[in-house]
Amino acid sequence: PPSGNLHNVVTSAQFISNTDSLLDSYSHASPSGSSQSTTATSSISISPVWHCAWSTDGSILATSHGRPDACIRLWKCQHETIRQSPRTTDPATNDDDDDDDDDESLSGAPSWHLIATLRAEGDTSGGLSHHNMTKSKSRTIRSIAFAPTPPNVRAILAAASFDGSISIWEDFSSESHGKQEMMSHHLDNINDHFNPSNTKKKNMDRIADTACGWECTAQLEGHESEVKDVTWNATGTLLASCGRDKTVWIWESFLPGTIGGDGNGSTGPSGGEGDFECLAVLQGHTADVKCVKFAPSHEQFGDGDEILLSASYDDTIRCWAEDAGEWYCALTLEGVHMSTIWSIAISPSGVRMVSGSADKSLAIFKCYTGLEKNEMEEGRDNSSSSVAAHRGGLSDGVWKCVGKLPNAHSQDIYTVDCAPSKAGHGRILSGGGDDCIHVYREVGGTSDAPLFSLDVSANKAHDGDVNCVKWHPTNGRLFASTGDDGLVKIWRYDT
């Protein structure tokens, strides 16, 4: 039976929600610790929230929203400080506790503030009424990813769009002090914008769009149709994208503060802007490519430091490797899932992968060295293997399915995530079409045959499909989820 507990972090405040649609959802933790929510009724169409991404330090959460109000929203958490009442003199001891040294402040419930709403040029203007917004051009953002830039470098965000483009956003807020002062003036009243009776709401996005300091500095084009996912490598020197056109693109990026980047990496004017160049267009999948993730090569694939894994509507996962500057398909994982593979996640060590599929199952993969692969395949007919060898041949390593949870959800599994190393617990998150979020923990077995157990579940976590779940990068007790109900929820996980 499940052993953990899930609580909604946001108690006195609202769920992060689609503010433009005024669809407020208030969460109140029940005495038992389980979460419950009520949603205000509205005649305005809901914009699904497709994806979310944490900044490298976890200070900002970005969310991508679909039509009718397609945009990217950036949220920041602030803890309200509550000062304790002064202590009084104890008559029994005549001790006066009202000393400056005894004054204590407590950190109250977290309050999530909308700090920016990003739209590409030509998209919906925040100055329009909502009636006009729905008729304006909007660009559904399917996936977003923060670049792993150093702390002293401005934040950079990549966004995959249904129109076939990838937009790159950079935070120049430190160079826009005047604008930031204006933004700060409005942050004090930010929660009022979640109130349907607030007549100032319609101006919120106009303020955020013009005052937040974020700018779209590049737009990458090449995909013939919807871009489904984007992801950065560990150093920010590569950006990968995939789409409905069955292709995987790898872009070389020259970001401020990274290898080959312009300027000294500061957030000032000398930091420069990022630049991008297409390195490879990878073809091999026979249907939509849903998800891409970089992983370390461990010197087992080609001569590059990293490999790229892609999951597809064709029920396969492909492993792409680099050799002498050329990318090739090192292997294809097939026969593990019987339907679309919607999502893959890589463990912090880079030697384990988890996949979620429309066949309602989770699969656990382990990366083996080339030597281990040769030992496993000795005396076995390679033609019967579920791993199809490509140009890499026997010199490459191999990924092998070492475990499977056949009924992890009752409907399609759309999203999976592995806890980061700083979480310290190695749990697996999953969400899907059954509106549920599950947390799985490893309970035994070996690395070649691990055993997992359902640790805790949140039934009806969203009023509709759960599209994305993401662990906080530094706090293993927090994760975010997004759904078709237009909401973003922040959860607290107690082991």
Coordinates of C-alpha atoms in Angstrom, one line a residue, residues 6-490:
L6 CA 1.0 14.3 -0.9
H7 CA -0.2 17.7 0.3
N8 CA -0.9 20.8 -1.7
V9 CA 1.6 23.4 -0.8
V10 CA -0.7 26.3 -1.7
T11 CA -3.3 26.6 1.1
S12 CA -4.4 30.1 1.8
A13 CA -3.7 31.2 -1.8
Q14 CA -4.9 29.8 -5.1
F15 CA -3.5 27.2 -7.4
I16 CA -1.4 28.8 -10.0
S17 CA -4.0 29.1 -12.7
N18 CA -4.9 30.5 -16.0
T19 CA -5.3 34.1 -14.9
D20 CA -6.5 35.5 -18.2
S21 CA -9.5 33.1 -18.1
L22 CA -10.2 34.0 -14.5
L23 CA -10.5 30.3 -13.7
D24 CA -9.6 30.4 -10.0
S25 CA -9.0 27.2 -8.2
Y26 CA -8.5 27.3 -4.4
S27 CA -6.8 24.5 -2.5
H28 CA -7.3 23.8 1.1
A29 CA -5.4 21.0 2.8
S30 CA -7.8 18.7 4.6
P31 CA -7.1 17.6 8.2
S32 CA -6.0 14.2 7.0
G33 CA -3.3 15.8 4.8
S34 CA -4.9 14.9 1.5
S35 CA -5.6 17.7 -1.0
Q36 CA -9.0 18.9 -2.3
S37 CA -9.9 21.7 -4.5
T38 CA -12.9 23.6 -5.8
T39 CA -13.0 25.5 -9.1
A40 CA -15.0 28.7 -9.7
T41 CA -17.4 28.4 -12.6
S42 CA -16.7 30.4 -15.7
S43 CA -18.0 30.6 -19.2
I44 CA -14.6 31.4 -20.6
S45 CA -12.8 28.5 -22.4
I46 CA -10.0 26.9 -20.6
S47 CA -6.5 27.0 -22.0
P48 CA -4.7 23.7 -21.2
V49 CA -1.3 23.9 -19.5
W50 CA 0.9 21.6 -21.6
H51 CA 4.2 21.8 -19.8
C52 CA 6.2 23.2 -17.0
A53 CA 9.9 23.7 -16.3
W54 CA 11.9 24.8 -13.3
S55 CA 14.9 27.2 -13.6
T56 CA 18.2 25.6 -12.7
D57 CA 18.1 26.9 -9.1
G58 CA 14.4 26.3 -8.8
S59 CA 13.5 29.9 -8.1
I60 CA 11.3 30.3 -11.1
L61 CA 8.6 28.0 -12.6
A62 CA 7.7 28.4 -16.2
T63 CA 4.5 27.1 -17.7
S64 CA 3.3 26.8 -21.3
H65 CA -0.3 27.4 -22.2
G66 CA -2.4 26.4 -25.2
R67 CA -5.3 28.1 -27.0
P68 CA -7.4 30.1 -26.7
D69 CA -4.8 32.1 -24.6
A70 CA -1.4 30.6 -25.7
C71 CA 1.6 32.0 -23.8
I72 CA 4.4 31.3 -21.4
R73 CA 4.0 32.3 -17.8
L74 CA 6.7 32.7 -15.2
W75 CA 6.0 32.3 -11.5
K76 CA 8.2 33.0 -8.5
C77 CA 7.7 31.8 -5.0
Q78 CA 7.8 34.2 -2.0
H79 CA 7.4 33.1 1.6
E80 CA 5.4 35.5 3.7
T81 CA 7.2 36.4 6.9
I82 CA 5.2 36.1 10.0
R83 CA 6.6 37.8 13.2
Q84 CA 5.8 36.2 16.5
S85 CA 4.0 38.2 19.2
P86 CA 6.4 39.7 21.8
R87 CA 6.9 37.5 24.8
T88 CA 5.7 38.7 28.1
T89 CA 7.3 38.5 31.6
D90 CA 6.7 35.2 33.4
P91 CA 5.3 36.1 36.8
A92 CA 6.7 33.0 38.3
T93 CA 10.3 33.6 37.4
N94 CA 10.2 37.4 36.7
D95 CA 12.1 36.6 33.4
D96 CA 11.5 39.2 30.7
D97 CA 11.3 37.4 27.4
D98 CA 10.7 40.5 25.4
D99 CA 14.3 40.9 24.2
D100 CA 15.5 41.8 20.8
D101 CA 17.5 38.5 20.7
D102 CA 14.3 36.6 21.3
D103 CA 12.4 38.2 18.5
E104 CA 11.7 35.5 16.0
S105 CA 10.2 35.4 12.5
L106 CA 8.5 32.5 10.9
S107 CA 8.2 31.6 7.3
G108 CA 4.6 31.3 6.4
A109 CA 2.8 29.6 3.5
P110 CA 4.4 30.1 0.1
S111 CA 2.8 32.6 -2.1
W112 CA 3.3 32.2 -5.9
H113 CA 3.5 35.4 -7.9
L114 CA 3.1 35.8 -11.6
I115 CA 6.1 37.8 -12.7
A116 CA 5.9 37.6 -16.5
T117 CA 3.7 36.6 -19.4
L118 CA 5.6 36.0 -22.6
R119 CA 4.1 36.1 -26.1
A120 CA 6.0 36.2 -29.4
E121 CA 5.6 39.3 -31.5
G122 CA 2.4 39.2 -33.4
D123 CA 0.6 37.1 -30.8
T124 CA -2.2 38.1 -28.5
S125 CA -1.8 41.5 -26.9
G126 CA -2.5 41.8 -23.2
G127 CA -4.1 45.1 -23.8
L128 CA -7.0 43.5 -25.7
S129 CA -10.2 42.4 -24.0
H130 CA -10.6 38.6 -23.7
H131 CA -13.2 38.6 -26.4
N132 CA -10.6 40.0 -28.8
M133 CA -7.9 37.8 -27.5
T134 CA -9.6 34.6 -28.6
K135 CA -9.8 36.0 -32.2
S136 CA -6.2 37.1 -32.3
K137 CA -3.3 35.0 -33.5
S138 CA -2.0 32.7 -30.8
R139 CA 0.8 30.2 -30.8
T140 CA 0.4 27.1 -28.6
I141 CA 3.6 26.4 -26.7
R142 CA 4.0 22.6 -26.3
S143 CA 7.2 22.4 -24.4
I144 CA 9.7 24.7 -22.5
A145 CA 13.1 24.2 -21.1
F146 CA 15.5 26.5 -19.1
A147 CA 19.1 26.5 -20.3
P148 CA 21.6 25.4 -17.7
T149 CA 23.3 28.8 -17.5
P150 CA 25.6 29.7 -14.5
P151 CA 24.1 31.7 -11.7
N152 CA 25.7 35.0 -12.8
V153 CA 24.3 34.6 -16.3
R154 CA 20.8 35.7 -17.2
A155 CA 18.1 33.0 -17.5
I156 CA 17.4 31.6 -21.0
L157 CA 14.3 29.7 -22.0
A158 CA 13.6 27.6 -25.1
A159 CA 10.0 27.1 -26.2
A160 CA 8.6 24.6 -28.7
S161 CA 5.6 25.8 -30.7
F162 CA 2.8 24.1 -32.7
D163 CA 3.6 26.4 -35.6
G164 CA 6.9 24.5 -36.2
S165 CA 9.2 27.1 -34.6
I166 CA 11.4 27.2 -31.5
S167 CA 11.6 30.6 -29.7
I168 CA 14.5 31.6 -27.4
W169 CA 13.7 34.0 -24.6
E170 CA 16.3 35.8 -22.5
D171 CA 15.9 37.7 -19.2
F172 CA 17.3 41.2 -19.4
S173 CA 15.5 42.4 -16.3
S174 CA 18.8 43.4 -14.6
E175 CA 19.2 45.9 -17.4
S176 CA 15.7 47.2 -17.1
H177 CA 15.7 48.6 -13.6
G178 CA 13.0 51.2 -14.4
K179 CA 10.7 48.5 -15.8
Q180 CA 11.4 46.3 -12.8
E181 CA 10.4 49.0 -10.4
M182 CA 7.1 49.3 -12.2
M183 CA 6.6 45.6 -12.1
S184 CA 7.4 45.4 -8.4
H185 CA 4.8 48.1 -7.7
H186 CA 2.2 45.7 -9.1
L187 CA 3.4 42.5 -7.5
D188 CA 2.0 43.6 -4.2
N189 CA -1.5 43.3 -5.7
I190 CA -0.8 40.3 -7.9
N191 CA -3.1 38.0 -6.0
D192 CA -6.0 40.3 -6.7
H193 CA -5.8 39.3 -10.4
F194 CA -7.1 35.9 -9.5
N195 CA -10.3 37.4 -8.3
P196 CA -13.0 37.4 -11.0
S197 CA -14.5 40.6 -9.7
N198 CA -11.2 42.5 -10.1
T199 CA -11.7 45.0 -12.9
K200 CA -7.9 45.6 -13.1
K201 CA -7.3 42.1 -14.3
K202 CA -7.4 42.9 -18.0
N203 CA -4.3 45.0 -17.7
M204 CA -2.2 42.4 -16.0
D205 CA -0.6 40.8 -19.1
R206 CA 0.0 44.2 -20.7
I207 CA 2.1 45.1 -17.6
A208 CA 3.9 41.8 -17.5
D209 CA 4.6 41.7 -21.2
T210 CA 6.2 45.2 -21.3
A211 CA 7.8 45.4 -17.9
C212 CA 9.2 42.0 -17.1
G213 CA 12.6 42.4 -19.0
W214 CA 12.3 39.1 -20.9
E215 CA 12.8 39.4 -24.7
C216 CA 12.5 36.9 -27.6
T217 CA 16.1 37.0 -29.0
A218 CA 15.9 34.1 -31.6
Q219 CA 13.5 32.0 -33.5
L220 CA 14.7 28.6 -34.8
E221 CA 12.9 27.3 -37.9
G222 CA 13.2 24.1 -39.8
H223 CA 10.5 21.6 -38.6
E224 CA 7.7 21.2 -41.1
S225 CA 5.0 21.0 -38.5
E226 CA 4.4 21.0 -34.7
V227 CA 7.4 20.9 -32.5
K228 CA 6.6 18.5 -29.6
D229 CA 9.6 18.9 -27.3
V230 CA 12.8 20.8 -26.6
T231 CA 15.7 19.9 -24.3
W232 CA 19.2 21.2 -23.5
N233 CA 22.3 19.1 -22.8
A234 CA 24.1 19.4 -19.5
T235 CA 26.3 22.3 -20.5
G236 CA 23.9 24.3 -22.6
T237 CA 26.0 23.9 -25.8
L238 CA 23.3 21.7 -27.5
L239 CA 19.6 22.1 -27.9
A240 CA 17.5 19.2 -29.3
S241 CA 14.0 19.4 -30.7
C242 CA 11.5 16.9 -32.1
G243 CA 8.2 17.0 -33.9
R244 CA 5.3 15.8 -35.8
D245 CA 7.4 15.7 -38.9
K246 CA 9.1 12.5 -37.5
T247 CA 12.5 14.3 -37.2
V248 CA 14.9 15.1 -34.4
W249 CA 17.0 18.3 -34.8
I250 CA 20.2 19.1 -32.9
W251 CA 21.2 22.7 -32.6
E252 CA 24.6 24.0 -31.5
S253 CA 24.1 26.9 -29.1
F254 CA 26.5 29.6 -28.1
L255 CA 25.0 31.0 -24.9
P256 CA 26.4 33.8 -22.8
G257 CA 28.7 32.3 -20.1
T258 CA 29.0 28.9 -21.7
I259 CA 31.6 27.3 -23.9
G260 CA 31.8 29.3 -27.1
G261 CA 29.3 31.9 -25.9
D262 CA 29.5 35.6 -26.5
G263 CA 30.9 38.0 -23.8
N264 CA 32.0 37.2 -20.3
G265 CA 28.7 35.6 -19.2
S266 CA 27.6 38.5 -17.0
T267 CA 24.0 39.7 -17.0
G268 CA 25.2 43.1 -18.1
P269 CA 25.4 44.5 -21.6
S270 CA 28.7 42.8 -22.2
G271 CA 27.1 39.4 -21.8
G272 CA 25.9 39.3 -25.4
E273 CA 23.1 37.2 -26.8
G274 CA 22.9 33.5 -27.7
D275 CA 23.4 32.2 -31.2
F276 CA 22.4 28.9 -32.7
E277 CA 23.4 26.7 -35.7
C278 CA 21.8 23.5 -36.9
L279 CA 24.2 20.5 -36.5
A280 CA 22.0 17.6 -37.6
V281 CA 18.6 16.6 -38.7
L282 CA 18.0 13.0 -37.6
Q283 CA 15.6 10.8 -39.5
G284 CA 14.6 7.3 -38.6
H285 CA 11.3 7.4 -36.7
T286 CA 8.3 6.4 -38.7
A287 CA 5.8 8.6 -36.8
D288 CA 5.6 11.7 -34.5
V289 CA 8.5 12.1 -32.1
K290 CA 7.1 13.0 -28.8
C291 CA 10.0 13.5 -26.4
V292 CA 13.8 14.0 -26.5
K293 CA 16.3 13.8 -23.6
F294 CA 20.1 14.0 -23.5
A295 CA 22.1 11.6 -21.3
P296 CA 25.9 11.1 -20.7
S297 CA 27.5 8.6 -23.1
H298 CA 29.8 7.1 -20.4
E299 CA 32.2 6.6 -23.3
Q300 CA 30.0 3.8 -24.6
F301 CA 28.5 5.4 -27.7
G302 CA 30.6 7.0 -30.4
D303 CA 33.2 9.5 -29.3
G304 CA 30.9 12.2 -27.9
D305 CA 30.3 13.1 -24.3
E306 CA 26.5 12.7 -24.7
I307 CA 23.8 10.7 -26.4
L308 CA 20.3 11.8 -27.3
L309 CA 17.3 9.6 -26.7
S310 CA 14.0 10.1 -28.6
A311 CA 10.6 8.5 -28.0
S312 CA 7.9 8.2 -30.6
Y313 CA 4.4 7.5 -31.7
D314 CA 6.0 4.5 -33.6
D315 CA 6.3 2.7 -30.2
T316 CA 10.1 2.9 -30.2
I317 CA 12.9 4.7 -28.4
R318 CA 16.0 5.6 -30.5
C319 CA 19.5 6.3 -29.1
W320 CA 21.5 8.8 -31.2
A321 CA 25.3 9.2 -30.7
E322 CA 28.0 11.4 -32.1
D323 CA 31.1 10.1 -33.9
A324 CA 33.7 12.3 -35.5
G325 CA 31.2 15.2 -35.5
E326 CA 28.4 13.1 -37.2
W327 CA 25.3 12.0 -35.4
Y328 CA 23.9 8.5 -36.1
C329 CA 21.3 6.1 -34.7
A330 CA 23.3 3.7 -32.3
L331 CA 20.3 1.5 -31.5
T332 CA 16.5 1.2 -31.5
L333 CA 14.6 0.0 -28.5
E334 CA 11.4 -1.8 -29.7
G335 CA 9.0 -4.4 -28.5
V336 CA 8.9 -3.0 -25.0
H337 CA 5.9 -0.8 -25.3
M338 CA 2.8 -1.8 -27.4
S339 CA 1.7 1.8 -28.1
T340 CA 2.9 5.4 -28.2
I341 CA 5.8 6.3 -25.9
W342 CA 4.8 9.8 -24.7
S343 CA 7.6 10.5 -22.3
I344 CA 11.0 9.5 -21.1
A345 CA 13.1 10.6 -18.1
I346 CA 16.8 10.0 -17.3
S347 CA 18.0 9.3 -13.8
P348 CA 20.7 11.6 -12.3
S349 CA 23.4 9.0 -12.8
G350 CA 22.5 8.8 -16.5
V351 CA 22.5 5.0 -16.5
R352 CA 18.8 4.5 -16.0
M353 CA 15.9 5.6 -18.1
V354 CA 12.1 5.5 -17.4
S355 CA 9.5 5.6 -20.2
G356 CA 5.7 6.1 -20.0
S357 CA 3.4 4.9 -22.7
A358 CA -0.2 4.8 -24.0
D359 CA -0.2 1.1 -23.2
K360 CA -0.5 2.3 -19.5
S361 CA 2.9 0.9 -18.5
L362 CA 6.1 2.3 -17.2
A363 CA 9.4 0.7 -18.3
I364 CA 12.8 0.8 -16.6
F365 CA 15.9 0.7 -18.8
K366 CA 19.6 0.3 -17.8
C367 CA 22.6 1.3 -19.9
Y368 CA 25.2 -1.4 -20.3
T369 CA 28.7 -1.1 -21.6
G370 CA 29.8 -2.5 -24.9
L371 CA 31.7 -5.3 -23.1
E372 CA 28.6 -6.2 -21.0
K373 CA 26.5 -6.2 -24.2
N374 CA 28.9 -8.6 -25.9
E375 CA 28.8 -10.9 -22.9
M376 CA 25.0 -10.8 -22.8
E377 CA 24.8 -11.6 -26.5
E378 CA 27.3 -14.4 -26.7
G379 CA 25.7 -17.5 -28.1
R380 CA 22.5 -15.6 -28.9
D381 CA 21.1 -14.8 -32.3
N382 CA 21.3 -11.1 -32.6
S383 CA 18.5 -11.0 -35.1
S384 CA 16.1 -12.0 -32.3
S385 CA 17.2 -9.2 -30.0
S386 CA 14.8 -6.3 -29.3
V387 CA 17.8 -4.0 -29.9
A388 CA 18.6 -3.4 -33.5
A389 CA 22.3 -2.6 -34.1
H390 CA 23.2 0.3 -36.3
R391 CA 26.4 2.0 -37.4
G392 CA 27.8 1.8 -33.9
G393 CA 27.9 -2.0 -34.0
L394 CA 29.2 -4.1 -31.1
S395 CA 31.6 -1.3 -30.1
D396 CA 28.7 0.7 -28.7
G397 CA 26.9 0.1 -25.4
V398 CA 23.3 -0.9 -25.1
W399 CA 20.1 0.1 -23.3
K400 CA 18.1 -2.8 -22.0
C401 CA 14.6 -3.0 -20.4
V402 CA 15.2 -4.4 -16.9
G403 CA 11.8 -3.8 -15.4
K404 CA 8.2 -3.0 -16.2
L405 CA 5.1 -1.8 -14.4
P406 CA 2.4 -3.0 -16.7
N407 CA -0.6 -1.2 -15.2
A408 CA 1.0 1.8 -13.7
H409 CA -2.0 3.9 -14.7
S410 CA -5.5 3.1 -15.9
Q411 CA -5.1 5.3 -19.0
D412 CA -2.2 6.7 -21.2
I413 CA 0.8 7.8 -19.3
Y414 CA 1.7 11.2 -20.7
T415 CA 4.5 12.3 -18.4
V416 CA 7.3 10.8 -16.2
D417 CA 10.1 12.4 -14.2
C418 CA 13.1 11.1 -12.1
A419 CA 13.9 12.8 -8.9
P420 CA 17.1 14.9 -9.1
S421 CA 20.2 13.9 -7.1
K422 CA 19.6 16.6 -4.5
A423 CA 16.2 15.1 -3.7
G424 CA 18.0 12.2 -2.0
H425 CA 15.2 9.6 -2.6
G426 CA 15.2 8.5 -6.2
R427 CA 11.4 8.5 -6.6
I428 CA 9.7 8.3 -10.0
L429 CA 6.8 10.6 -10.8
S430 CA 4.1 9.8 -13.4
G431 CA 0.9 11.4 -14.6
G432 CA -1.6 10.5 -17.3
G433 CA -5.1 10.4 -18.9
D434 CA -6.6 8.9 -15.7
D435 CA -6.2 12.4 -14.1
C436 CA -3.9 10.8 -11.5
I437 CA -0.3 11.4 -10.3
H438 CA 1.7 8.5 -8.9
V439 CA 5.0 8.4 -7.0
Y440 CA 6.9 5.1 -7.3
R441 CA 9.9 4.1 -5.1
E442 CA 12.5 1.4 -5.6
V443 CA 12.0 -1.3 -2.9
G444 CA 14.6 -4.0 -3.7
G445 CA 15.9 -6.2 -6.4
T446 CA 19.1 -5.4 -8.2
S447 CA 20.2 -2.9 -10.8
D448 CA 19.6 -5.6 -13.4
A449 CA 16.1 -6.4 -12.0
P450 CA 14.9 -3.6 -9.8
L451 CA 11.6 -3.8 -7.9
F452 CA 9.3 -0.8 -7.6
S453 CA 6.3 -0.1 -5.4
L454 CA 3.6 2.5 -5.6
D455 CA 4.5 4.9 -2.8
V456 CA 1.6 7.4 -3.0
S457 CA -1.1 8.5 -5.4
A458 CA -3.1 11.7 -6.0
N459 CA -6.4 10.6 -7.6
K460 CA -8.2 13.4 -9.5
A461 CA -5.0 15.4 -9.2
H462 CA -6.4 17.5 -12.1
D463 CA -9.9 17.7 -13.6
G464 CA -8.6 16.2 -16.9
D465 CA -5.4 14.8 -18.3
V466 CA -2.2 15.4 -16.3
N467 CA 0.1 16.7 -19.0
C468 CA 3.3 17.2 -17.1
V469 CA 5.0 16.5 -13.7
K470 CA 8.3 17.9 -12.7
W471 CA 10.3 17.5 -9.5
H472 CA 11.8 20.7 -8.0
P473 CA 15.6 20.6 -8.9
T474 CA 16.9 21.1 -5.4
N475 CA 14.0 20.4 -3.0
G476 CA 13.0 16.7 -3.1
R477 CA 9.7 17.4 -1.3
L478 CA 8.3 19.6 -4.0
F479 CA 7.0 19.0 -7.5
A480 CA 4.7 20.7 -10.0
S481 CA 2.0 19.4 -12.2
T482 CA 0.0 20.8 -15.1
G483 CA -3.2 19.7 -16.7
D484 CA -6.0 20.1 -19.3
D485 CA -8.0 21.9 -16.6
G486 CA -5.8 25.0 -17.1
L487 CA -4.2 24.7 -13.7
V488 CA -0.6 24.4 -12.4
K489 CA -0.4 22.7 -9.0
I490 CA 2.5 22.7 -6.5

